[in-house]
CSV table of C-alpha atoms in Angstrom, one decimal:
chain,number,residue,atom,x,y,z
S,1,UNK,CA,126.0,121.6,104.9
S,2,UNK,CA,126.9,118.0,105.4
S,3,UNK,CA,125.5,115.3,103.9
S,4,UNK,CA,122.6,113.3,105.1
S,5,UNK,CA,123.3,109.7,104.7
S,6,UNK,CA,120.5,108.3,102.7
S,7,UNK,CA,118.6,105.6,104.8
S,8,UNK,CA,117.0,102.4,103.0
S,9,UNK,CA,113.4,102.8,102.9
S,10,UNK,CA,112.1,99.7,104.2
S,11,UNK,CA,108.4,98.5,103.6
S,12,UNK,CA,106.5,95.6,105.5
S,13,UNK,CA,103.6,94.1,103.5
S,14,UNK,CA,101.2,91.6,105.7
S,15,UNK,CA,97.8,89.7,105.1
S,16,UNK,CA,96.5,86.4,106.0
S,17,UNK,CA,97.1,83.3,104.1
S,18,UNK,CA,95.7,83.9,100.6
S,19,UNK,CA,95.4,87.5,100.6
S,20,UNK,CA,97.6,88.3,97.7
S,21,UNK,CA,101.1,88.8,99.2
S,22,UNK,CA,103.0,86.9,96.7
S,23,UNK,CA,101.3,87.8,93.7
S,24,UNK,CA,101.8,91.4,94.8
S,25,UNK,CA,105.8,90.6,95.5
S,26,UNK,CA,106.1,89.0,92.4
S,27,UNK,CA,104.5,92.1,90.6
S,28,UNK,CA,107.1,94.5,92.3
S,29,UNK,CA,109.7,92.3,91.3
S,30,UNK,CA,108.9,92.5,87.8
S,31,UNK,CA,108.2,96.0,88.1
S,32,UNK,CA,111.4,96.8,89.4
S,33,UNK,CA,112.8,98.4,86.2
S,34,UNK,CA,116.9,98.5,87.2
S,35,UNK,CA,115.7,98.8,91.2
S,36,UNK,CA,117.8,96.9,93.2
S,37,UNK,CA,115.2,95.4,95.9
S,38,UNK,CA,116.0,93.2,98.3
S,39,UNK,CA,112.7,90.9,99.6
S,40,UNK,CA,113.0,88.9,102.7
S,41,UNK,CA,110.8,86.2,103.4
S,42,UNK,CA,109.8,83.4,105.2
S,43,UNK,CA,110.0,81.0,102.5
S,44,UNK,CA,111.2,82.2,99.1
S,45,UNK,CA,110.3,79.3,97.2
S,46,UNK,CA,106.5,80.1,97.7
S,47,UNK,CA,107.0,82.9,95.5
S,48,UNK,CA,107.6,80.9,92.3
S,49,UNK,CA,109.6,83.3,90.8
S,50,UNK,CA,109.7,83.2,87.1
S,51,UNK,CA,112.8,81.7,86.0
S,52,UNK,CA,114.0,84.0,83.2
S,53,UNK,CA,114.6,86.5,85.8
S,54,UNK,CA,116.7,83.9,88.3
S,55,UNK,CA,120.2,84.8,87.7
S,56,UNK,CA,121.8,82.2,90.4
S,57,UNK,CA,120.3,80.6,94.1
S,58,UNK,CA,123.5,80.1,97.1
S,59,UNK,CA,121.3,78.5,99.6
S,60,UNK,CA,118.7,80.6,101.1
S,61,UNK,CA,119.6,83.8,99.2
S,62,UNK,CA,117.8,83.8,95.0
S,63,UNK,CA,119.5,86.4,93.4
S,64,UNK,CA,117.8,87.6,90.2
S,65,UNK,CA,118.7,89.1,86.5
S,66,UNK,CA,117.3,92.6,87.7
S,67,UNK,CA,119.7,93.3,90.1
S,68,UNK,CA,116.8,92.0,93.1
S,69,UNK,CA,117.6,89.6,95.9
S,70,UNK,CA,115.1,87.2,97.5
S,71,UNK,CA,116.4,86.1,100.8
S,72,UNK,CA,114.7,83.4,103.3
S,73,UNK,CA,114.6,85.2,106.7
S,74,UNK,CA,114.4,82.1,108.5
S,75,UNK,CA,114.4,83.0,112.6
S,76,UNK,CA,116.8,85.8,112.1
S,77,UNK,CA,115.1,88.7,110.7
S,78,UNK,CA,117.7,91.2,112.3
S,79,UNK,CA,121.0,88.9,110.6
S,80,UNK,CA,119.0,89.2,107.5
S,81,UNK,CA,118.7,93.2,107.2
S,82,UNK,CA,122.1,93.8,108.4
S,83,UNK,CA,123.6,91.6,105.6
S,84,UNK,CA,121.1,94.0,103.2
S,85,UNK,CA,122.1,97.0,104.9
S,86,UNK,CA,126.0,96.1,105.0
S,87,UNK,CA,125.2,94.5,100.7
S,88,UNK,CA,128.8,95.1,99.0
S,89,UNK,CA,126.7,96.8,96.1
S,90,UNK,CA,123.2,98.8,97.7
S,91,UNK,CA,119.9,98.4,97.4
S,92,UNK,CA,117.3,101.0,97.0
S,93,UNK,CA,114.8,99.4,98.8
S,94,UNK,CA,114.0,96.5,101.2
S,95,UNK,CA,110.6,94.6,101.1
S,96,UNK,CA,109.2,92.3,104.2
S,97,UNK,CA,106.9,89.9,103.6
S,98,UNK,CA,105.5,89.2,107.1
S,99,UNK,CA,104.1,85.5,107.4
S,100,UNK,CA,100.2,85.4,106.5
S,101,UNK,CA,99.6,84.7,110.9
S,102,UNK,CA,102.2,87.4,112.4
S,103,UNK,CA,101.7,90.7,113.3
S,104,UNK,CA,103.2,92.9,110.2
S,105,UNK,CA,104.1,95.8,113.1
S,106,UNK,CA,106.4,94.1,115.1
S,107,UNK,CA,108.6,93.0,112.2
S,108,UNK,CA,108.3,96.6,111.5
S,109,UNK,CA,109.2,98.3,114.6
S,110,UNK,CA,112.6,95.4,114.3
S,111,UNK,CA,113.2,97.5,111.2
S,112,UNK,CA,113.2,100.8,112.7
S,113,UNK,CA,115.8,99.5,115.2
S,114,UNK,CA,118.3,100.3,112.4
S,115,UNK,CA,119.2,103.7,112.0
S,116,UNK,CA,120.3,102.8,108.5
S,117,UNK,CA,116.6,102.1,107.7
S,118,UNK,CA,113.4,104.3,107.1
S,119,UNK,CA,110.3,103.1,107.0
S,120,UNK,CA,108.3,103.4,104.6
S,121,UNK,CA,105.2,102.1,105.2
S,122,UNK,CA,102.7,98.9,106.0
S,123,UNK,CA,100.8,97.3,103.6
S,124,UNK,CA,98.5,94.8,104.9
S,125,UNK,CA,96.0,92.7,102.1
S,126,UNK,CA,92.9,91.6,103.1
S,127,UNK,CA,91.1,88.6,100.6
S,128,UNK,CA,87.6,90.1,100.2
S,129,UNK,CA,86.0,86.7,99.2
S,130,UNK,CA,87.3,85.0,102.7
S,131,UNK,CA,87.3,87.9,105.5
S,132,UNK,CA,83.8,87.8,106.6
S,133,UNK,CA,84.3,84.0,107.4
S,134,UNK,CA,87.9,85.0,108.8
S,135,UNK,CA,86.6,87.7,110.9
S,136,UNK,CA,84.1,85.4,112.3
S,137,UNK,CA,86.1,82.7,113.3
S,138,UNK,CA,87.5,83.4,116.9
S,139,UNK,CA,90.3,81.7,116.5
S,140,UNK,CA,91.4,83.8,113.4
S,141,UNK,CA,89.3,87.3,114.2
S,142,UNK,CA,92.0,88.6,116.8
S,143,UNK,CA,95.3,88.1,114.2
S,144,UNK,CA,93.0,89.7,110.9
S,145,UNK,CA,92.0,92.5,113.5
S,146,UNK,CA,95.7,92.9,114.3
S,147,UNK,CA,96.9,92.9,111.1
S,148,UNK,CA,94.4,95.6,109.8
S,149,UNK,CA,95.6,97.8,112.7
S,150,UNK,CA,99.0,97.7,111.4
S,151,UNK,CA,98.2,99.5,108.3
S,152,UNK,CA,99.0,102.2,106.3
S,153,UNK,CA,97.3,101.0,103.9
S,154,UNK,CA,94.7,98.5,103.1
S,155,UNK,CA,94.6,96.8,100.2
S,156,UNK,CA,91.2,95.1,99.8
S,157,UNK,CA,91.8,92.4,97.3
S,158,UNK,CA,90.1,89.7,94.5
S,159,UNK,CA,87.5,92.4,94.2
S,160,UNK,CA,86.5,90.6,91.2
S,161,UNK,CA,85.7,87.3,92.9
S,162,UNK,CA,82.9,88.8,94.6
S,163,UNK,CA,79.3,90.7,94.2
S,164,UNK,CA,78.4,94.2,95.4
S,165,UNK,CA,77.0,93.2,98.7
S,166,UNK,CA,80.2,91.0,99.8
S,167,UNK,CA,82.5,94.0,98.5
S,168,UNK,CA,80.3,96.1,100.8
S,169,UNK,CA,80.4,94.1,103.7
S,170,UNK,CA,84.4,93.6,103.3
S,171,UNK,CA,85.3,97.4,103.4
S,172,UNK,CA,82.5,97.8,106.2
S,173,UNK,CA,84.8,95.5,108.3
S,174,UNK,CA,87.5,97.0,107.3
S,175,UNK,CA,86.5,100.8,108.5
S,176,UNK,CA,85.2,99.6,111.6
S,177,UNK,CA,88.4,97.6,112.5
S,178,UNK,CA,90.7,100.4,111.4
S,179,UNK,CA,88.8,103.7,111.1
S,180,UNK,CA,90.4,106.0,109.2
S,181,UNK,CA,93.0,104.1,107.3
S,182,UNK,CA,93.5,104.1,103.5
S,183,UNK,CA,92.4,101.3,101.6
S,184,UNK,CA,92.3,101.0,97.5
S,185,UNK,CA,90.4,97.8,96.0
S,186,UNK,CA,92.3,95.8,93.7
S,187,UNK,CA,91.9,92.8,91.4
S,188,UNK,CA,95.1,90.4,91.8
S,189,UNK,CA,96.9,92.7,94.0
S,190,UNK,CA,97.5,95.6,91.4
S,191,UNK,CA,99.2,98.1,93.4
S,192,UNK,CA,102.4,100.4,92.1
S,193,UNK,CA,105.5,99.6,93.4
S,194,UNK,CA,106.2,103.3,94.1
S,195,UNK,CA,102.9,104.0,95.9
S,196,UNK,CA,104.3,103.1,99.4
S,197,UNK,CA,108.0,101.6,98.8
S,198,UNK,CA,110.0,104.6,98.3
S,199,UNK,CA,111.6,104.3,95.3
S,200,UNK,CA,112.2,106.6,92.8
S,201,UNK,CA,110.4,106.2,89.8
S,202,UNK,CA,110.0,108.8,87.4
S,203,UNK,CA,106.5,109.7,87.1
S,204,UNK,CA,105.9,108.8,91.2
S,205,UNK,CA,108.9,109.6,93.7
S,206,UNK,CA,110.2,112.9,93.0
S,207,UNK,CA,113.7,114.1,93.5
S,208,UNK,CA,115.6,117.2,93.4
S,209,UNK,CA,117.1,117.3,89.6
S,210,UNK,CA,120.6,118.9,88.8
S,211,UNK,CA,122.4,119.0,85.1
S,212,UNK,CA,122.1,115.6,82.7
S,213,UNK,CA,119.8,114.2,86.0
S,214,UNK,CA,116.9,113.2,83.6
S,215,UNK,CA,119.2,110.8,81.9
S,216,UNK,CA,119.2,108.5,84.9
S,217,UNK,CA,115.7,108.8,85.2
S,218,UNK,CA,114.3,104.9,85.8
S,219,UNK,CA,111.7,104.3,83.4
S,220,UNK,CA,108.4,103.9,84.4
S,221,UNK,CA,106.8,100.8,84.0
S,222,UNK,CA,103.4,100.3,81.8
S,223,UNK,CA,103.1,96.7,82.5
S,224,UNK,CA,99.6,96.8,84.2
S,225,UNK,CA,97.5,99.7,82.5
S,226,UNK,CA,94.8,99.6,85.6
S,227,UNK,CA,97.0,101.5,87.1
S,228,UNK,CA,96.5,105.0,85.2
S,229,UNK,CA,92.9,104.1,85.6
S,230,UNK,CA,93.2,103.8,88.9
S,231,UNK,CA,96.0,106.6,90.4
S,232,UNK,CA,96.5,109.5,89.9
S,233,UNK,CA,99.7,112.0,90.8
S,234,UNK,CA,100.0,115.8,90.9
S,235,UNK,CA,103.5,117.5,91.2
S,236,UNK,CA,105.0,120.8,91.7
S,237,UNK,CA,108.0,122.9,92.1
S,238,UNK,CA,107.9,124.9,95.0
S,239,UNK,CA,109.8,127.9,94.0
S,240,UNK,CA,109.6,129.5,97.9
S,241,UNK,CA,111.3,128.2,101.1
S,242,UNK,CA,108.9,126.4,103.3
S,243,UNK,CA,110.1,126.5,106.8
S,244,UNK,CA,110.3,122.8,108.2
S,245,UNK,CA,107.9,123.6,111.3
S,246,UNK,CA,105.0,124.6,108.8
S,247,UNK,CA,106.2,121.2,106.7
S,248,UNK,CA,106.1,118.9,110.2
S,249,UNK,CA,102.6,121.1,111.1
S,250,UNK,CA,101.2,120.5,107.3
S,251,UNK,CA,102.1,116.6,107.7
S,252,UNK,CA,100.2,115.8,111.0
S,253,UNK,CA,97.1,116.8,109.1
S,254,UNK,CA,97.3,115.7,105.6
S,255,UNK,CA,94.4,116.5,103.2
S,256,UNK,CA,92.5,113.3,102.6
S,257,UNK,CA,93.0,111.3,99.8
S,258,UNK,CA,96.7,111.9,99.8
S,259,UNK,CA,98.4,107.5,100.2
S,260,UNK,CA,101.5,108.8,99.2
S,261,UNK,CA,103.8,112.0,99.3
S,262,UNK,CA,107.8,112.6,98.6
S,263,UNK,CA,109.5,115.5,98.3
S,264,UNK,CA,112.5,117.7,98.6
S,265,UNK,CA,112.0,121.1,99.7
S,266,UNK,CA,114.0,123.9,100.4
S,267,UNK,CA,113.4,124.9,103.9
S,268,UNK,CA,115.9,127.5,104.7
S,269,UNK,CA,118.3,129.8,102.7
S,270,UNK,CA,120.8,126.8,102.5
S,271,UNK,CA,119.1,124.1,104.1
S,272,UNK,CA,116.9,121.0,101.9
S,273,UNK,CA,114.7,118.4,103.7
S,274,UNK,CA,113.1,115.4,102.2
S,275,UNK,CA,110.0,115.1,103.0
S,276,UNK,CA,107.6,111.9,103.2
S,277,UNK,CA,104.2,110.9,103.7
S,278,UNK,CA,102.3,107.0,103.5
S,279,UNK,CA,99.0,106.3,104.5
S,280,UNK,CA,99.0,107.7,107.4
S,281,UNK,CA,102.6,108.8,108.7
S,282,UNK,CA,104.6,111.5,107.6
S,283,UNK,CA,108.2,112.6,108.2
S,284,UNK,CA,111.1,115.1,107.4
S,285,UNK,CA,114.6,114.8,107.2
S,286,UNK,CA,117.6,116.7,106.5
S,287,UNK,CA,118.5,116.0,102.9
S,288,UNK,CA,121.9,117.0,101.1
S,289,UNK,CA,122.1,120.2,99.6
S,290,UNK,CA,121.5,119.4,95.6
S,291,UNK,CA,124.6,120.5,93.6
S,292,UNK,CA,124.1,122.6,90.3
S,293,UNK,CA,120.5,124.7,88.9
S,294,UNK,CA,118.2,122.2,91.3
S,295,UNK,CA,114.8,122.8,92.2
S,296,UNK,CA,112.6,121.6,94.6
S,297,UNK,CA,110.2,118.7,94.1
S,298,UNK,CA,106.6,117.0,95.5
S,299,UNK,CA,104.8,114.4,94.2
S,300,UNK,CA,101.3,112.9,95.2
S,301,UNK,CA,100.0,110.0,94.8
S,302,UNK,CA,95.5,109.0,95.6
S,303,UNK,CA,92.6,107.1,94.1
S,304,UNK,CA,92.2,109.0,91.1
S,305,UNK,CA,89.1,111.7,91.4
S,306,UNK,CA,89.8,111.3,95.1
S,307,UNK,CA,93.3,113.4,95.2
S,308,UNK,CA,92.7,116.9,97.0
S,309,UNK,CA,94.7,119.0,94.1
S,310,UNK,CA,93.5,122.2,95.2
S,311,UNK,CA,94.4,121.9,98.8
S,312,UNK,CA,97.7,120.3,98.0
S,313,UNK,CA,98.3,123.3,95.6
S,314,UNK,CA,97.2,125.9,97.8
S,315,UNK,CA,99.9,124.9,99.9
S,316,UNK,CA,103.0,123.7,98.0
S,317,UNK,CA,102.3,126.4,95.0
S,318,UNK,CA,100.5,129.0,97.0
């Protein structure tokens, strides 16, 4: 079989002003453990990167000690992905910030314009101290309604700045403007970098693993220990060929509690397929067939205690 070109997962993150979208860029970015992510922008400098990890700045491009790029999209957002997509050296992922008063879903359908792209996902922040007010004012209620819409997932934010009742009436809002849609609360915008970019860490984005493969293995970063307390992942290896109808059947109706899936999966006698799931949309591709003793590969990620293990088992290790 040939082999699949491996697309770029992209992943759009939106929010009002103040909901947390730097902080949480700026915790990717140190997260990103030998990742090479490129971050486009509206205005770099607003992310006050910290300068130990700045390795040079050519005018609206920061490129940083990690191998990351930060680039100012300025009004070309289409110019600045094909210069990722076309980099001389490639990344593994590309992050959007979308400005705090656009609509996070158009900037992502511009990124599914490019075949070379997947997306991954949109995470959209919401500032749990400020929406009520937000949501009230009509001239703001319409773009934080928008926004939420947008979603794959919700992360309701500066938990900590608030009492019970406020934190109540913020995911209220939430679940009535988006039914349905994942949310996780978080103090100063602590979510993993792999829960919805795509990128292969060990413990959270499986892959299919041939001879001396664990030796590239990214480490996985320990950086902010909420996390374990606050995740958790279930993995298999499904030893049997799952045919990709019942895969594309399985992902229109994902158990609950499931943010995040990735996976490659033998579904035919020669034939692998990566598959993917976040928040709420799913998909399968062909993927190249892994050279060497490989096995096949799923990893979950939800709220931990809130993970369906048993359903997820029942069908990947039936």
């Amino acid at each position: 079989m040939a082999n699949a070109k491996k697309r770029l997962p992209l992943t759009v993150i939106g929010g009002f002003l103040g909901a947390g979208k730097t902080t949480l860029l700026n915790r990717w970015l140190r997260e990103a453990n030998g990742l090479r992510m490129a971050v486009l922008v509206n205005d770099f400098g607003a992310l006050n990167i910290d300068a130990d990890l700045i390795a040079a700045t050519h005018g609206d491009t920061t490129a940083l000690t990690n191998g990351c790029v930060c680039c100012q999209i300025g009004d070309d957002l289409g110019r600045a992905l094909v210069e990722v997509i076309e980099a001389q050296t490639p990344f593994d992922a590309v992050v959007i910030e979308a400005s705090g008063v656009s609509d996070p879903w158009r900037i992502a359908q511009i990124g599914m314009a490019a075949p070379e792209l997947s997306l991954e996902g949109v995470v959209v922040l919401v500032d749990t101290s400020a929406v009520a007010q937000q949501a009230n004012d009509p001239l703001l209620a319409d773009t934080l309604a928008r926004q939420v819409k947008s979603a794959d997932l919700v992360v309701i934010n500066k938990v900590d700045l608030v009492d019970a009742e406020t934190l109540a009436g913020a995911k209220a809002w939430v679940e009535t403007t988006a039914p349905g849609t994942p949310c996780i609360e978080t103090i100063e915008s602590a979510v993993p970098l792999a829960l919805l970019s795509g990128v292969s860490h060990a413990e959270a984005a499986p892959h299919v693993c041939g001879p001396g493969c664990h030796g590239d293995h990214h480490p996985h970063d320990h950086a902010s220990p909420d996390h374990g307390a606050l995740f958790q992942t279930w993995s298999a290896q499904p030893g049997a060929v799952i045919p990709a109808a019942t895969l594309r059947a399985w992902l229109r109706a994902v158990p609950p509690g499931v943010l995040r899936l990735k996976g490659v999966l033998r579904t035919g006698p020669d034939e692998w397929s990566e598959v993917q799931f976040a928040g709420r949309h799913g998909s399968l591709r062909k993927a190249s067939l892994p050279a060497g003793d490989a096995h096949a590969g799923v990893v979950a990620i939800g709220l931990r205690g809130r993970l369906p293990e048993s359903a997820l088992g029942e069908f990947f290790s039936p």
